[in-house]
Amino acid sequence: MADENSRRMRSADDMILLARLLQFSDSTLPVGAFAFSNGLESAIQTGVVADAASLERFVETVVRQASGMDGIAFLHAHRAARRGAYDSVLEADRELWNRRVGEEQQMMLARMGRKFAELSLKISTFPVLERWLADIKEGTTPGCFPVGQAVALAHMGADEKQAFVVHQYGVAAMIMSAAVRLMRIDHLDTQRILFAVQARVEDDYERISGLELDEMSGFAPVFDVLVAHHTKTHVRLFMN
């Protein structure tokens, strides 16, 4: 009887965790993602993205680039939070900020990071996230979104693979949300692309899971040019 009760409790915990992971990966989570296109607006303006096929290639590029940059900081922050190493959380935050060059990219990280922390603390108790938000307000840490996300998911009990999936899904979903507002594409195509892109998440995790913070890199020159282009454009709907 005791074993059966224990099994039911574990099953209930697993179901609650899954439900909360779905909530935190929802594209409608109010952390400001709707205001950013992650380079898509400039990609469309310059002709890099013109249809569903080129959009899919663009999303794959951004997701891969994110895994090798944000994803590495994310995993290190998640591991640090799990073992109670707050200084290592701050290190991941700082190292990601220093590598995300470009005013608009840093704006995206900081605004979403702070909003995510504030939202999370409104709906539940996250002691490490509360400390992190206080440090953001004091200006002692930049507050990168992937780091805050990693801390919250670690506190909720998500293992690093589950957490990494949530992070990578969010990167792709942000671009898909912008795509339906920027180009002639319907929700069927965006969902098909989103479904296809998720097939690479395991490979991306295996590629970067053993890398150190100083091995973060994001070689995607076309993406970097698009980010730079957006800062000078006169007509735009998104902050980046």
Coordinates of C-alpha atoms in Angstrom, one line a residue:
M1 CA 0.0 0.0 0.0
A2 CA 2.9 2.4 0.9
D3 CA 4.5 1.6 -2.5
E4 CA 1.3 2.3 -4.3
N5 CA 0.8 5.6 -2.5
S6 CA 4.4 6.6 -3.3
R7 CA 3.9 5.7 -7.0
R8 CA 0.8 7.8 -7.1
M9 CA 2.6 10.7 -5.5
R10 CA 5.4 10.5 -8.0
S11 CA 2.9 10.3 -10.9
A12 CA 1.1 13.4 -9.6
D13 CA 4.3 15.3 -9.2
D14 CA 5.3 14.4 -12.8
M15 CA 2.0 15.6 -14.1
I16 CA 2.2 18.9 -12.2
L17 CA 5.7 19.5 -13.5
L18 CA 4.6 18.8 -17.1
A19 CA 1.7 21.2 -16.8
R20 CA 4.0 23.9 -15.4
L21 CA 6.6 23.3 -18.1
L22 CA 3.9 23.8 -20.7
Q23 CA 2.8 27.0 -19.0
F24 CA 6.4 28.4 -18.9
S25 CA 7.0 27.5 -22.6
D26 CA 3.7 29.0 -23.8
S27 CA 4.3 31.7 -26.4
T28 CA 1.7 33.9 -24.7
L29 CA 3.6 34.0 -21.4
P30 CA 3.7 37.8 -20.7
V31 CA 7.4 38.4 -20.6
G32 CA 7.6 40.7 -23.6
A33 CA 8.6 38.2 -26.3
F34 CA 5.9 39.6 -28.6
A35 CA 7.9 42.8 -29.0
F36 CA 10.9 41.1 -30.5
S37 CA 11.4 39.2 -33.8
N38 CA 14.9 37.9 -33.2
G39 CA 16.2 39.3 -36.5
L40 CA 13.2 38.2 -38.6
E41 CA 12.0 41.7 -39.4
S42 CA 15.3 42.6 -41.1
A43 CA 15.5 39.2 -42.7
I44 CA 12.3 39.9 -44.5
Q45 CA 13.2 43.5 -45.3
T46 CA 16.4 42.4 -46.9
G47 CA 15.0 39.4 -48.8
V48 CA 16.8 36.8 -46.7
V49 CA 13.3 35.4 -45.8
A50 CA 10.6 35.6 -48.4
D51 CA 8.5 32.4 -48.1
A52 CA 7.9 29.4 -45.9
A53 CA 11.0 27.5 -47.1
S54 CA 13.4 30.4 -46.4
L55 CA 11.6 31.1 -43.0
E56 CA 12.3 27.5 -42.0
R57 CA 16.0 27.8 -42.8
F58 CA 16.2 31.1 -40.9
V59 CA 14.5 29.6 -37.8
E60 CA 16.9 26.6 -37.9
T61 CA 19.9 28.9 -38.1
V62 CA 18.7 31.0 -35.1
V63 CA 17.8 28.0 -33.0
R64 CA 21.2 26.4 -33.7
Q65 CA 22.9 29.7 -32.9
A66 CA 20.9 30.1 -29.7
S67 CA 21.9 26.6 -28.5
G68 CA 25.6 27.4 -28.8
M69 CA 25.3 30.7 -27.1
D70 CA 22.2 31.2 -24.8
G71 CA 21.9 27.4 -24.4
I72 CA 25.3 26.9 -22.9
A73 CA 24.7 29.7 -20.4
F74 CA 21.3 28.3 -19.7
L75 CA 22.6 24.8 -18.8
H76 CA 25.3 26.2 -16.6
A77 CA 22.8 28.4 -14.8
H78 CA 20.4 25.5 -14.4
R79 CA 23.2 23.3 -13.0
A80 CA 24.4 26.0 -10.7
A81 CA 20.8 26.6 -9.4
R82 CA 20.4 22.9 -8.7
R83 CA 23.5 22.7 -6.6
G84 CA 22.9 26.1 -4.8
A85 CA 25.9 27.9 -6.4
Y86 CA 24.5 31.4 -6.8
D87 CA 27.9 32.9 -7.8
S88 CA 27.9 30.5 -10.7
V89 CA 24.4 31.7 -11.8
L90 CA 25.8 35.3 -11.8
E91 CA 28.8 34.1 -13.8
A92 CA 26.6 32.6 -16.5
D93 CA 24.5 35.8 -16.6
R94 CA 27.6 37.9 -17.0
E95 CA 29.3 35.7 -19.6
L96 CA 26.2 35.5 -21.8
W97 CA 25.7 39.3 -21.7
N98 CA 29.3 39.9 -22.7
R99 CA 28.9 37.7 -25.8
R100 CA 25.5 38.9 -26.9
V101 CA 26.8 41.8 -28.9
G102 CA 24.5 44.5 -30.2
E103 CA 22.3 46.9 -28.3
E104 CA 19.0 45.4 -29.4
Q105 CA 20.1 41.8 -28.6
Q106 CA 21.1 42.9 -25.1
M107 CA 17.8 44.8 -24.8
M108 CA 15.9 41.7 -25.6
L109 CA 17.8 39.6 -23.0
A110 CA 17.5 42.2 -20.2
R111 CA 13.9 43.2 -20.7
M112 CA 12.6 39.6 -21.0
G113 CA 14.8 38.5 -18.1
R114 CA 13.5 41.1 -15.7
K115 CA 9.9 40.6 -16.8
F116 CA 10.2 36.9 -16.4
A117 CA 11.6 37.2 -12.9
E118 CA 8.8 39.6 -11.9
L119 CA 6.1 37.4 -13.4
S120 CA 7.5 34.2 -11.8
L121 CA 7.6 35.9 -8.3
K122 CA 4.0 37.0 -8.7
I123 CA 2.7 33.4 -9.3
S124 CA 5.0 31.4 -6.9
T125 CA 8.0 31.5 -4.6
F126 CA 11.4 31.3 -6.2
P127 CA 14.0 32.3 -3.6
V128 CA 17.0 32.3 -6.0
L129 CA 15.1 34.2 -8.6
E130 CA 14.0 36.8 -6.0
R131 CA 17.7 37.3 -5.1
W132 CA 18.6 37.5 -8.8
L133 CA 15.9 40.2 -9.4
A134 CA 17.2 42.2 -6.5
D135 CA 20.7 42.1 -8.0
I136 CA 19.3 43.2 -11.4
K137 CA 17.6 46.2 -9.8
E138 CA 20.9 47.1 -8.0
G139 CA 22.7 46.8 -11.3
T140 CA 25.1 44.1 -10.2
T141 CA 24.0 41.6 -12.8
P142 CA 22.5 42.1 -16.3
G143 CA 19.5 39.8 -15.9
C144 CA 19.6 37.7 -19.1
F145 CA 16.3 35.9 -19.8
P146 CA 17.8 32.4 -20.4
V147 CA 19.5 32.6 -17.0
G148 CA 16.3 33.5 -15.1
Q149 CA 14.4 30.9 -17.0
A150 CA 17.0 28.2 -16.1
V151 CA 16.8 29.2 -12.4
A152 CA 13.0 29.0 -12.3
L153 CA 12.9 25.6 -14.1
A154 CA 15.6 24.2 -11.8
H155 CA 13.5 25.3 -8.8
M156 CA 10.5 23.6 -10.3
G157 CA 12.4 20.3 -10.5
A158 CA 12.8 20.1 -14.3
D159 CA 16.0 18.2 -15.3
E160 CA 18.3 19.9 -17.6
K161 CA 17.1 18.1 -20.8
Q162 CA 13.5 19.1 -20.0
A163 CA 14.6 22.7 -19.3
F164 CA 16.7 22.9 -22.4
V165 CA 13.7 21.9 -24.6
V166 CA 11.6 24.6 -23.0
H167 CA 14.3 27.2 -23.8
Q168 CA 14.8 26.1 -27.4
Y169 CA 11.1 25.9 -28.1
G170 CA 10.7 29.5 -26.8
V171 CA 13.4 30.7 -29.3
A172 CA 11.6 29.2 -32.2
A173 CA 8.1 30.2 -31.0
M174 CA 9.1 33.8 -30.7
I175 CA 10.1 33.9 -34.4
M176 CA 6.9 32.1 -35.5
S177 CA 4.8 34.6 -33.6
A178 CA 6.5 37.5 -35.4
A179 CA 6.3 35.7 -38.8
V180 CA 2.5 35.7 -38.8
R181 CA 2.6 39.5 -38.3
L182 CA 5.3 40.3 -40.8
M183 CA 4.8 38.1 -43.9
R184 CA 2.2 36.3 -45.9
I185 CA 2.1 33.0 -44.1
D186 CA -0.6 31.3 -42.2
H187 CA -0.7 29.4 -38.9
L188 CA -0.6 26.1 -40.6
D189 CA 2.7 26.8 -42.2
T190 CA 4.2 28.2 -39.0
Q191 CA 3.0 25.2 -37.0
R192 CA 4.5 22.9 -39.5
I193 CA 7.8 24.7 -39.4
L194 CA 7.8 24.8 -35.6
F195 CA 7.1 21.0 -35.5
A196 CA 9.9 20.3 -37.9
V197 CA 12.5 22.5 -36.1
Q198 CA 11.9 20.7 -32.8
A199 CA 13.3 17.6 -34.3
R200 CA 16.8 19.0 -33.9
V201 CA 16.6 19.7 -30.1
E202 CA 18.3 16.5 -29.0
D203 CA 21.2 16.9 -31.4
D204 CA 21.6 20.5 -30.3
Y205 CA 21.6 19.4 -26.6
E206 CA 24.2 16.7 -27.2
R207 CA 26.4 19.1 -29.2
I208 CA 26.6 21.7 -26.4
S209 CA 25.9 20.0 -23.1
G210 CA 29.5 19.3 -22.3
L211 CA 30.9 22.7 -23.2
E212 CA 32.2 25.3 -20.8
L213 CA 31.0 28.9 -20.5
D214 CA 34.1 30.1 -22.3
E215 CA 33.2 27.9 -25.2
M216 CA 30.0 29.8 -26.0
S217 CA 30.0 30.9 -29.6
G218 CA 27.4 31.8 -32.2
F219 CA 29.0 31.9 -35.7
A220 CA 26.1 33.1 -37.9
P221 CA 27.4 36.1 -39.9
V222 CA 24.2 36.7 -41.8
F223 CA 22.2 36.8 -38.6
D224 CA 24.7 39.3 -37.1
V225 CA 24.4 41.5 -40.2
L226 CA 20.6 41.5 -39.9
V227 CA 20.8 42.4 -36.2
A228 CA 23.0 45.4 -37.1
H229 CA 20.8 46.4 -40.0
H230 CA 17.7 46.6 -37.8
T231 CA 19.2 49.3 -35.6
K232 CA 19.3 51.7 -38.6
T233 CA 16.0 50.9 -40.3
H234 CA 13.4 53.6 -40.2
V235 CA 10.3 51.5 -40.5
R236 CA 9.9 48.7 -38.0
L237 CA 7.4 46.9 -35.8
F238 CA 9.7 45.1 -33.4
M239 CA 12.4 46.2 -31.0
N240 CA 14.9 43.8 -32.6

